[in-house]
Amino acid sequence: MEEEEAEENSHLNDSFGNKEGLELLDYERSTLAKTLPASVLFVVASGLGLERLFLEHLILFSDRRLLALVLNTNEHDESYFVSKLKEHGVDCEPKVINSDVSMKDRQSIYLEGGVQFCSSRVLLVDLLQNRIPTDRIAAVFVYRAHQTLNTFQDSFILRLYREKKPDGMVKAFTDVPNTLSSLGQLQRLVDRLYVRHVELLPRFSNIIETELSRYQLKTAIFSVDVPTALRRVHRTLIEFIKVCVRDLRTSSTSGKQADEQNEEMIHVPWATTMLEKRLRDRRGQISEKQQRLLNDLASLREILQLSENMDVATVLSRLQILKNDRTVLEEHSGWLLSPSFSRIMEDLLTIAGVTNGKGDQKKFSIPAKWTVLAEILREIKNLHVEKKDYKDAAASILVISSSEDLSRQVTDVVRYGIEKMKWLTWRQLGYKSTQDMPDDDPLWEPDMISQLLRSSLDVESKSEVIANVQKNQKTTARAAQKRRRHAEQLSGFSSDSRIQTNLIQFGILQYKRRKSGNEQR
């Protein structure tokens, strides 16, 4: 019985996507089988892997005989999905269409088929100008579908698509169910997307609970005791950020009219607000005050993250660079000259063991996270691990950090030990050390420590991925144009009725001559 179920599951996996591609979970497989031929809105709980479901649809429609248009994706989304599609070896390479692609190239690219990531403005113009073979469009995918409630372009594109192809397929995806707080909002979204079905994938669904319970992880949360002075620094920086956000809303017309006031201030210190994103998109049209506030918010969030993750010497070094930068002093909104900033510097110097310009290495406080990390590694060392659980390799530990600088520092702490890193960090402050450099006291076997940074990987950046895709699709489009022109010359007929007529071809006489010439051929 189990063998029959395994064969059935493998058959379903083979029927959806590449055989060497995604290994679908049970609820993903059943969802695909149920909704594949229908226009549907997927509302997925946050964290359930909407990207996997979306990627599997892209793999299915990566065929030259089909044309699948993807809307509402940014550069990061496009580079990620393009890279994944290349990894899965799809038959038809994905394409990216934006304002950098010429009109003639776009016409040829549309005829190539496959998955094509389109910007809303370009696609809207091409639909209005009938440059897209609508009859060949197999499906339109809308990523982050909840944003359609606040925009009009994607909804208008879908309306034009429905008018030209009433039986066309539309599939929309969202993993932000909080935006659909009522049935009225859900109905509005369904109407704007022109879909008939809604597929809900909540965490409490029986099939999802059963599937996730098989791979349940054991988690442990460790609380870090932060010094009182550092807590004051965090509170002051958070207050600075909130004041800047309030001033930005006050000075912005869109901030007064939009629903920014409903956004919770509790997330503002760590997350960029929608107002900031909109203002950064139109930097050339904002006021000088708004530009200063945007720069201050970026700097304050960077310092707050440094103070939470890195050592005090790194934070002091960053603040000194800001204070000594003449451009920053001329363009900041005033927080660097405030009494609160002076108190921040005093608290940081206290943590670093500096009093009245004199440093005491014994009073230097190391980050509390170092001590917690050392305790965790020491506890893991004492665990008894069965060799049969790891057939091909030994047990390994993966440490994930938020930045490359933090990753380097954590690697050094594990490789050299806390005392030596404390001595090296103290030297960064510029004070003489009364103690000799301690010997290495690694928290783990040094030969078994490796560091993986994005900068060290031989991978393409987001812009390089998009540039290479557009370069290849341009070559393909030009080759298709040459073949089309050659075919038109052989047939003596041009299929493009929108080509501008030459001046010598105007008039009844010239028309008769061209007509008689074509008839003789």
Coordinates of C-alpha atoms in Angstrom, one line a residue:
M1 CA 0.0 0.0 0.0
E2 CA 2.8 2.4 0.9
E3 CA 4.6 1.6 -2.4
E4 CA 1.5 2.5 -4.3
E5 CA 1.2 5.8 -2.5
A6 CA 4.8 6.6 -3.2
E7 CA 4.4 5.8 -6.9
E8 CA 1.3 8.0 -7.0
N9 CA 3.1 10.9 -5.3
S10 CA 6.1 10.6 -7.6
H11 CA 3.8 10.5 -10.6
L12 CA 2.1 13.7 -9.4
N13 CA 5.5 15.3 -8.8
D14 CA 6.6 14.4 -12.4
S15 CA 3.4 15.9 -13.8
F16 CA 4.0 19.2 -12.0
G17 CA 7.2 21.0 -13.1
N18 CA 10.6 19.7 -13.6
K19 CA 11.4 16.2 -12.3
E20 CA 14.6 17.5 -10.8
G21 CA 12.9 20.7 -9.6
L22 CA 10.8 21.4 -6.6
E23 CA 9.8 18.5 -4.3
L24 CA 6.2 19.4 -3.7
L25 CA 4.5 19.0 -0.3
D26 CA 1.2 17.2 -0.1
Y27 CA -0.9 20.4 0.3
E28 CA 1.0 22.2 -2.5
R29 CA 0.4 19.2 -4.8
S30 CA -3.3 19.0 -4.0
T31 CA -3.7 22.8 -4.4
L32 CA -2.0 22.8 -7.8
A33 CA -4.1 19.9 -9.0
K34 CA -7.3 21.5 -7.9
T35 CA -6.7 25.0 -9.2
L36 CA -4.5 24.6 -12.3
P37 CA -7.2 25.1 -14.9
A38 CA -9.0 27.9 -13.1
S39 CA -8.6 31.7 -12.5
V40 CA -7.9 31.9 -8.8
L41 CA -6.7 34.2 -6.0
F42 CA -4.3 32.4 -3.6
V43 CA -4.4 33.8 0.0
V44 CA -1.6 32.0 1.8
A45 CA -0.6 32.4 5.5
S46 CA 2.6 34.2 6.0
G47 CA 5.6 31.9 6.1
L48 CA 4.0 29.0 4.3
G49 CA 6.2 29.4 1.2
L50 CA 4.2 31.5 -1.3
E51 CA 7.4 31.7 -3.4
R52 CA 7.5 27.9 -3.8
L53 CA 3.9 27.9 -5.1
F54 CA 4.5 30.8 -7.4
L55 CA 7.7 29.3 -8.7
E56 CA 6.0 26.0 -9.5
H57 CA 3.4 27.9 -11.6
L58 CA 6.2 29.6 -13.5
I59 CA 7.9 26.3 -14.2
L60 CA 4.7 24.8 -15.5
F61 CA 4.2 27.7 -18.0
S62 CA 7.8 27.9 -19.2
D63 CA 7.0 26.7 -22.6
R64 CA 7.5 28.4 -26.0
R65 CA 3.9 27.5 -27.0
L66 CA 2.5 29.5 -24.1
L67 CA 2.8 33.1 -23.1
A68 CA 2.7 33.8 -19.4
L69 CA 2.9 37.5 -18.2
V70 CA 4.0 38.3 -14.6
L71 CA 2.9 41.6 -13.0
N72 CA 3.8 43.5 -9.9
T73 CA 7.3 42.2 -9.3
N74 CA 10.4 44.3 -8.4
E75 CA 14.0 43.8 -9.4
H76 CA 14.7 41.6 -6.4
D77 CA 11.8 39.3 -7.2
E78 CA 12.7 39.1 -10.9
S79 CA 16.4 38.2 -10.3
Y80 CA 15.3 35.6 -7.7
F81 CA 12.8 33.8 -9.9
V82 CA 14.9 34.1 -13.1
S83 CA 17.8 32.5 -11.3
K84 CA 15.6 29.7 -9.9
L85 CA 14.0 29.0 -13.4
K86 CA 17.5 28.7 -14.9
E87 CA 18.5 26.3 -12.1
H88 CA 15.6 24.1 -12.9
G89 CA 16.5 24.1 -16.6
V90 CA 13.2 25.1 -18.1
D91 CA 12.7 24.7 -21.8
C92 CA 12.1 28.4 -22.5
E93 CA 14.2 31.0 -20.7
P94 CA 12.4 33.7 -18.8
K95 CA 12.4 37.3 -20.1
V96 CA 12.2 40.7 -18.5
I97 CA 10.3 43.5 -20.3
N98 CA 10.6 47.1 -19.1
S99 CA 11.2 50.6 -20.5
D100 CA 14.8 49.6 -21.4
V101 CA 13.4 47.3 -24.1
S102 CA 12.5 48.9 -27.4
M103 CA 9.1 48.6 -29.0
K104 CA 10.2 46.5 -31.9
D105 CA 12.1 44.1 -29.6
R106 CA 9.1 43.8 -27.3
Q107 CA 6.9 42.8 -30.3
S108 CA 9.3 40.0 -31.1
I109 CA 9.8 38.9 -27.5
Y110 CA 6.1 38.5 -27.0
L111 CA 6.0 36.0 -29.9
E112 CA 8.8 34.0 -28.3
G113 CA 6.5 32.7 -25.5
G114 CA 7.5 31.5 -22.0
V115 CA 7.4 33.4 -18.8
Q116 CA 7.8 37.2 -19.2
F117 CA 8.2 39.6 -16.3
C118 CA 6.6 42.9 -17.4
S119 CA 6.4 46.4 -15.9
S120 CA 2.8 47.6 -15.6
R121 CA 3.3 50.8 -17.6
V122 CA 4.9 49.1 -20.6
L123 CA 2.4 46.3 -20.6
L124 CA -0.5 48.7 -20.4
V125 CA 0.7 50.7 -23.4
D126 CA 1.4 47.6 -25.5
L127 CA -2.1 46.3 -24.7
L128 CA -3.7 49.6 -25.8
Q129 CA -1.6 49.6 -29.0
N130 CA -2.4 45.9 -29.7
R131 CA 1.2 45.0 -29.8
I132 CA 0.7 41.8 -27.8
P133 CA -0.8 38.6 -29.3
T134 CA -3.6 38.4 -26.8
D135 CA -4.8 35.1 -28.2
R136 CA -1.5 33.5 -27.2
I137 CA -1.5 34.6 -23.6
A138 CA -2.1 31.4 -21.6
A139 CA -2.1 33.1 -18.1
V140 CA -1.4 36.3 -16.3
F141 CA 0.2 36.0 -12.9
V142 CA -0.1 38.8 -10.3
Y143 CA 2.5 38.8 -7.5
R144 CA 1.6 40.5 -4.2
A145 CA -2.0 40.7 -5.3
H146 CA -3.1 42.7 -2.1
Q147 CA -1.3 45.8 -3.6
T148 CA -4.0 45.9 -6.3
L149 CA -6.3 47.4 -3.8
N150 CA -4.2 50.6 -3.8
T151 CA -3.2 50.7 -7.5
F152 CA -5.1 51.0 -10.8
Q153 CA -2.7 49.9 -13.5
D154 CA -2.7 46.1 -12.8
S155 CA -6.5 46.1 -12.5
F156 CA -6.9 48.0 -15.8
I157 CA -4.5 45.6 -17.5
L158 CA -6.5 42.7 -16.4
R159 CA -9.7 44.4 -17.6
L160 CA -8.2 44.9 -21.1
Y161 CA -7.0 41.3 -21.1
R162 CA -10.5 40.0 -20.1
E163 CA -12.2 42.1 -22.8
K164 CA -9.9 40.7 -25.5
K165 CA -9.8 37.2 -24.2
P166 CA -12.8 36.4 -21.9
D167 CA -11.7 32.9 -21.2
G168 CA -8.1 33.9 -20.3
M169 CA -6.6 32.6 -17.0
V170 CA -5.6 35.0 -14.2
K171 CA -3.8 33.7 -11.1
A172 CA -3.0 36.1 -8.2
F173 CA -0.9 35.4 -5.1
T174 CA -0.6 37.1 -1.7
D175 CA 0.8 36.1 1.7
V176 CA -0.5 39.1 3.6
P177 CA -4.0 38.1 4.7
N178 CA -4.1 40.9 7.2
T179 CA -4.8 43.4 4.4
L180 CA -8.1 41.5 3.8
S181 CA -9.7 42.2 7.1
S182 CA -13.3 42.0 5.9
L183 CA -15.4 40.2 3.2
G184 CA -15.9 43.6 1.6
Q185 CA -12.2 44.1 1.0
L186 CA -11.9 40.5 -0.3
Q187 CA -14.8 41.2 -2.7
R188 CA -13.1 44.4 -3.9
L189 CA -9.8 42.5 -4.6
V190 CA -11.6 39.7 -6.4
D191 CA -13.5 42.2 -8.6
R192 CA -10.3 44.1 -9.4
L193 CA -8.4 40.9 -10.3
Y194 CA -11.3 39.5 -12.4
V195 CA -11.1 36.1 -10.8
R196 CA -13.9 33.8 -9.7
H197 CA -12.3 31.6 -7.1
V198 CA -10.4 32.2 -3.9
E199 CA -8.1 29.5 -2.5
L200 CA -7.4 30.0 1.2
L201 CA -4.3 28.3 2.7
P202 CA -4.4 28.9 6.5
R203 CA -2.0 27.3 9.0
F204 CA -4.9 25.6 10.8
S205 CA -5.9 23.6 7.7
N206 CA -5.8 19.9 8.5
I207 CA -3.7 18.9 5.5
I208 CA -1.2 21.7 6.2
E209 CA -1.0 20.9 9.9
T210 CA -0.4 17.3 9.2
E211 CA 2.3 18.1 6.6
L212 CA 4.1 20.6 8.8
S213 CA 4.0 18.4 11.9
R214 CA 6.2 15.8 10.1
Y215 CA 9.1 18.3 10.0
Q216 CA 8.6 20.1 13.3
L217 CA 11.7 21.8 14.7
K218 CA 12.7 22.2 18.3
T219 CA 13.3 25.8 19.1
A220 CA 14.9 27.6 22.0
I221 CA 14.9 31.3 22.6
F222 CA 17.8 32.9 24.6
S223 CA 17.4 36.2 26.2
V224 CA 20.4 38.5 26.3
D225 CA 20.9 40.8 29.3
V226 CA 21.8 44.2 27.9
P227 CA 23.6 46.8 30.1
T228 CA 21.5 49.8 31.4
A229 CA 23.6 52.3 29.5
L230 CA 23.1 50.4 26.2
R231 CA 19.3 50.3 26.8
R232 CA 19.3 54.1 27.1
V233 CA 21.2 54.3 23.8
H234 CA 18.6 52.1 22.1
R235 CA 15.7 54.1 23.5
T236 CA 17.2 57.4 22.4
L237 CA 17.9 56.2 18.9
I238 CA 14.4 54.8 18.6
E239 CA 12.9 58.1 19.7
F240 CA 15.1 59.9 17.1
I241 CA 13.7 57.6 14.4
K242 CA 10.1 58.1 15.5
V243 CA 10.5 61.9 15.6
C244 CA 12.0 61.9 12.0
V245 CA 9.1 59.8 10.8
R246 CA 6.5 62.1 12.3
D247 CA 8.3 65.1 10.8
L248 CA 8.4 63.4 7.4
R249 CA 4.6 62.7 7.6
T250 CA 3.9 66.3 8.5
S251 CA 6.0 67.7 5.7
S252 CA 4.6 65.3 3.1
T253 CA 1.3 66.0 1.4
S254 CA 0.9 62.3 0.6
G255 CA 1.5 61.5 4.2
K256 CA -1.4 63.6 5.3
Q257 CA -3.8 62.1 2.8
A258 CA -2.7 58.4 2.7
D259 CA -3.4 55.8 5.3
E260 CA 0.1 56.2 6.8
Q261 CA -1.4 57.2 10.2
N262 CA -2.8 53.6 10.5
E263 CA 0.7 52.2 10.4
E264 CA 1.9 51.1 13.8
M265 CA 4.8 53.2 15.1
I266 CA 6.2 50.1 17.0
H267 CA 7.7 48.8 13.7
V268 CA 9.0 52.1 12.4
P269 CA 12.5 51.9 14.0
W270 CA 13.4 48.7 12.2
A271 CA 11.2 48.7 9.0
T272 CA 11.0 51.3 6.3
T273 CA 7.6 52.9 6.0
M274 CA 5.5 53.0 2.8
L275 CA 5.8 56.8 2.8
E276 CA 9.6 56.6 2.7
K277 CA 9.5 54.1 -0.2
R278 CA 7.3 56.4 -2.2
L279 CA 9.4 59.5 -1.5
R280 CA 12.6 57.6 -2.5
D281 CA 11.0 56.6 -5.8
R282 CA 10.6 60.3 -6.7
R283 CA 13.7 61.8 -5.1
G284 CA 13.9 64.6 -7.7
Q285 CA 10.5 66.0 -6.8
I286 CA 10.8 66.1 -3.0
S287 CA 11.8 69.1 -0.8
E288 CA 15.1 69.6 0.8
K289 CA 13.7 68.9 4.3
Q290 CA 12.2 65.6 3.2
Q291 CA 15.6 64.6 1.7
R292 CA 17.4 65.4 4.9
L293 CA 14.8 63.4 6.9
L294 CA 15.2 60.4 4.6
N295 CA 19.0 60.5 5.0
D296 CA 18.7 60.8 8.8
L297 CA 16.4 57.8 9.0
A298 CA 18.8 55.7 7.0
S299 CA 21.7 56.7 9.2
L300 CA 19.8 56.2 12.5
R301 CA 18.5 52.8 11.5
E302 CA 22.1 51.7 10.6
I303 CA 23.4 52.9 14.0
L304 CA 20.6 51.2 15.8
Q305 CA 21.3 47.9 14.1
L306 CA 25.0 48.3 14.8
S307 CA 24.4 49.0 18.5
E308 CA 22.2 45.9 18.7
N309 CA 24.5 43.5 16.9
M310 CA 28.1 44.8 17.0
D311 CA 30.5 45.9 19.7
V312 CA 30.7 49.4 21.2
A313 CA 34.0 50.2 19.4
T314 CA 32.3 49.8 16.0
V315 CA 29.4 52.0 17.0
L316 CA 31.7 54.7 18.3
S317 CA 33.8 54.6 15.2
R318 CA 30.7 55.0 13.0
L319 CA 29.4 58.0 15.0
Q320 CA 32.8 59.7 14.9
I321 CA 32.8 59.3 11.1
L322 CA 29.3 61.0 11.0
K323 CA 30.5 63.8 13.3
N324 CA 33.6 64.5 11.2
D325 CA 31.8 64.4 7.9
R326 CA 31.2 68.0 6.8
T327 CA 28.5 66.9 4.2
V328 CA 26.5 65.0 6.9
L329 CA 26.7 68.0 9.3
E330 CA 25.4 70.4 6.6
E331 CA 22.6 68.1 5.5
H332 CA 21.3 66.5 8.7
S333 CA 18.2 67.6 10.5
G334 CA 19.9 68.5 13.8
W335 CA 20.0 65.3 15.8
L336 CA 23.9 65.2 15.8
L337 CA 24.0 68.5 17.7
S338 CA 21.2 67.7 20.2
P339 CA 21.8 67.1 24.0
S340 CA 20.4 63.6 23.5
F341 CA 23.2 62.7 21.1
S342 CA 25.7 63.9 23.6
R343 CA 24.2 61.6 26.2
I344 CA 24.4 58.7 23.7
M345 CA 28.2 59.4 23.3
E346 CA 28.6 59.5 27.1
D347 CA 26.8 56.2 27.6
L348 CA 28.8 54.5 24.8
L349 CA 32.1 55.7 26.3
T350 CA 31.0 54.4 29.7
I351 CA 30.3 51.0 28.2
A352 CA 33.7 51.2 26.5
G353 CA 35.4 51.9 29.9
V354 CA 36.4 55.5 29.0
T355 CA 36.1 58.2 31.7
N356 CA 37.3 61.8 31.3
G357 CA 39.3 60.9 28.3
K358 CA 41.1 58.0 30.0
G359 CA 40.4 54.4 29.1
D360 CA 40.4 51.5 31.5
Q361 CA 40.5 48.1 29.7
K362 CA 39.2 46.3 32.7
K363 CA 35.9 48.3 32.5
F364 CA 35.5 47.6 28.8
S365 CA 32.2 45.7 28.3
I366 CA 32.0 43.0 25.6
P367 CA 28.7 42.4 23.8
A368 CA 26.4 40.1 25.8
K369 CA 25.7 38.0 22.7
W370 CA 29.3 36.8 22.7
T371 CA 28.9 35.2 26.1
V372 CA 25.5 33.6 25.2
L373 CA 27.1 32.2 22.0
A374 CA 30.0 30.7 24.0
E375 CA 27.5 29.1 26.4
I376 CA 25.5 27.6 23.5
L377 CA 28.6 26.2 21.7
R378 CA 29.9 24.7 25.0
E379 CA 26.5 23.0 25.6
I380 CA 26.5 21.6 22.0
K381 CA 29.9 20.2 22.5
N382 CA 28.7 18.2 25.5
L383 CA 25.8 16.7 23.6
H384 CA 26.0 13.0 22.7
V385 CA 25.5 12.6 19.0
E386 CA 25.0 9.2 17.4
K387 CA 27.1 8.6 14.4
K388 CA 24.4 6.7 12.7
D389 CA 22.3 9.9 12.5
Y390 CA 25.0 11.4 10.2
K391 CA 26.0 8.8 7.6
D392 CA 27.9 11.0 5.1
A393 CA 29.2 13.8 7.3
A394 CA 29.7 14.9 10.9
A395 CA 27.2 17.1 12.8
S396 CA 27.4 20.7 11.8
I397 CA 26.3 24.1 13.2
L398 CA 24.9 26.9 11.1
V399 CA 25.1 30.4 12.4
I400 CA 23.1 33.0 10.4
S401 CA 23.8 36.7 10.8
S402 CA 22.1 39.8 9.4
S403 CA 25.2 41.3 7.8
E404 CA 28.6 40.4 6.5
D405 CA 30.4 42.5 9.1
L406 CA 28.6 40.7 11.9
S407 CA 29.4 37.4 10.2
R408 CA 33.1 38.2 10.2
Q409 CA 33.0 39.3 13.8
V410 CA 31.2 36.1 15.0
T411 CA 33.7 34.0 13.0
D412 CA 36.6 35.7 14.8
V413 CA 35.0 35.3 18.2
V414 CA 34.5 31.5 17.6
R415 CA 38.0 31.2 16.1
Y416 CA 40.1 33.3 18.6
G417 CA 37.9 33.3 21.8
I418 CA 36.2 36.0 23.8
E419 CA 39.3 37.4 25.7
K420 CA 41.4 37.9 22.6
M421 CA 38.5 39.5 20.7
K422 CA 38.0 41.8 23.7
W423 CA 41.6 42.8 23.6
L424 CA 41.5 43.4 19.8
T425 CA 38.3 45.4 20.0
W426 CA 39.8 47.6 22.8
R427 CA 42.7 48.4 20.5
Q428 CA 40.3 49.9 18.0
L429 CA 39.4 52.7 20.4
G430 CA 43.0 54.0 20.1
Y431 CA 44.0 53.6 23.7
K432 CA 47.1 51.8 24.9
S433 CA 46.7 48.4 26.4
T434 CA 48.3 47.6 29.7
Q435 CA 47.9 43.9 29.1
D436 CA 49.6 41.6 26.6
M437 CA 47.5 40.0 23.8
P438 CA 45.9 36.9 25.2
D439 CA 46.4 33.5 23.5
D440 CA 43.9 31.9 21.3
D441 CA 41.0 30.2 23.1
P442 CA 38.7 29.0 20.3
L443 CA 35.1 28.2 21.1
W444 CA 35.2 25.5 18.3
E445 CA 37.9 23.6 16.5
P446 CA 39.5 26.2 14.2
D447 CA 40.0 23.8 11.3
M448 CA 36.3 23.1 11.3
I449 CA 35.2 26.7 11.0
S450 CA 34.3 28.1 7.6
Q451 CA 32.7 31.3 6.5
L452 CA 30.3 31.8 3.7
L453 CA 29.7 35.4 2.5
R454 CA 27.7 36.6 -0.4
S455 CA 30.6 38.7 -1.6
S456 CA 32.8 35.6 -1.7
L457 CA 30.4 33.6 -3.8
D458 CA 30.7 33.5 -7.6
V459 CA 27.1 34.5 -8.2
E460 CA 25.6 37.3 -10.3
S461 CA 24.1 40.3 -8.6
K462 CA 20.5 41.3 -9.1
S463 CA 21.4 43.9 -11.8
E464 CA 23.7 41.5 -13.6
V465 CA 21.0 38.8 -13.7
I466 CA 18.5 41.2 -15.3
A467 CA 21.1 42.7 -17.6
N468 CA 22.1 39.2 -18.9
V469 CA 18.5 38.2 -19.5
Q470 CA 17.8 41.4 -21.4
K471 CA 21.0 41.0 -23.5
N472 CA 20.0 37.4 -24.5
Q473 CA 16.4 38.3 -25.2
K474 CA 17.6 41.3 -27.4
T475 CA 19.8 39.0 -29.5
T476 CA 16.8 36.6 -29.8
A477 CA 14.4 39.4 -30.8
R478 CA 16.8 40.8 -33.4
A479 CA 17.2 37.3 -35.0
A480 CA 13.5 36.9 -35.1
Q481 CA 13.0 40.3 -36.8
K482 CA 15.6 39.3 -39.5
R483 CA 13.8 36.1 -40.1
R484 CA 10.4 37.9 -40.3
R485 CA 11.8 40.5 -42.8
H486 CA 13.3 37.8 -44.9
A487 CA 10.0 35.9 -45.0
E488 CA 8.1 39.1 -45.9
Q489 CA 10.5 39.8 -48.8
L490 CA 10.0 36.3 -50.2
S491 CA 6.2 36.7 -50.0
G492 CA 6.1 40.3 -51.1
F493 CA 3.7 41.2 -48.3
S494 CA 4.3 43.1 -45.1
S495 CA 2.1 41.9 -42.2
D496 CA 2.8 45.0 -40.1
S497 CA 0.1 47.6 -40.9
R498 CA 1.5 50.1 -38.5
I499 CA 4.7 50.8 -40.4
Q500 CA 4.9 54.5 -41.4
T501 CA 4.3 54.9 -45.2
N502 CA 7.0 56.7 -47.1
L503 CA 6.2 60.0 -48.7
I504 CA 6.7 58.7 -52.3
Q505 CA 4.0 56.1 -51.7
F506 CA 1.3 58.7 -51.1
G507 CA -1.4 59.3 -53.8
I508 CA -3.7 57.2 -56.0
L509 CA -1.1 56.8 -58.8
Q510 CA 1.6 55.4 -56.5
Y511 CA -1.0 53.1 -54.9
K512 CA -2.0 51.7 -58.3
R513 CA 1.6 51.2 -59.4
R514 CA 2.3 49.2 -56.2
K515 CA -0.9 47.2 -56.5
S516 CA -0.3 46.3 -60.1
G517 CA 3.3 45.4 -59.3
N518 CA 2.2 43.0 -56.6
E519 CA -0.4 41.4 -58.9
Q520 CA 2.3 40.8 -61.6
R521 CA 4.4 39.0 -59.0

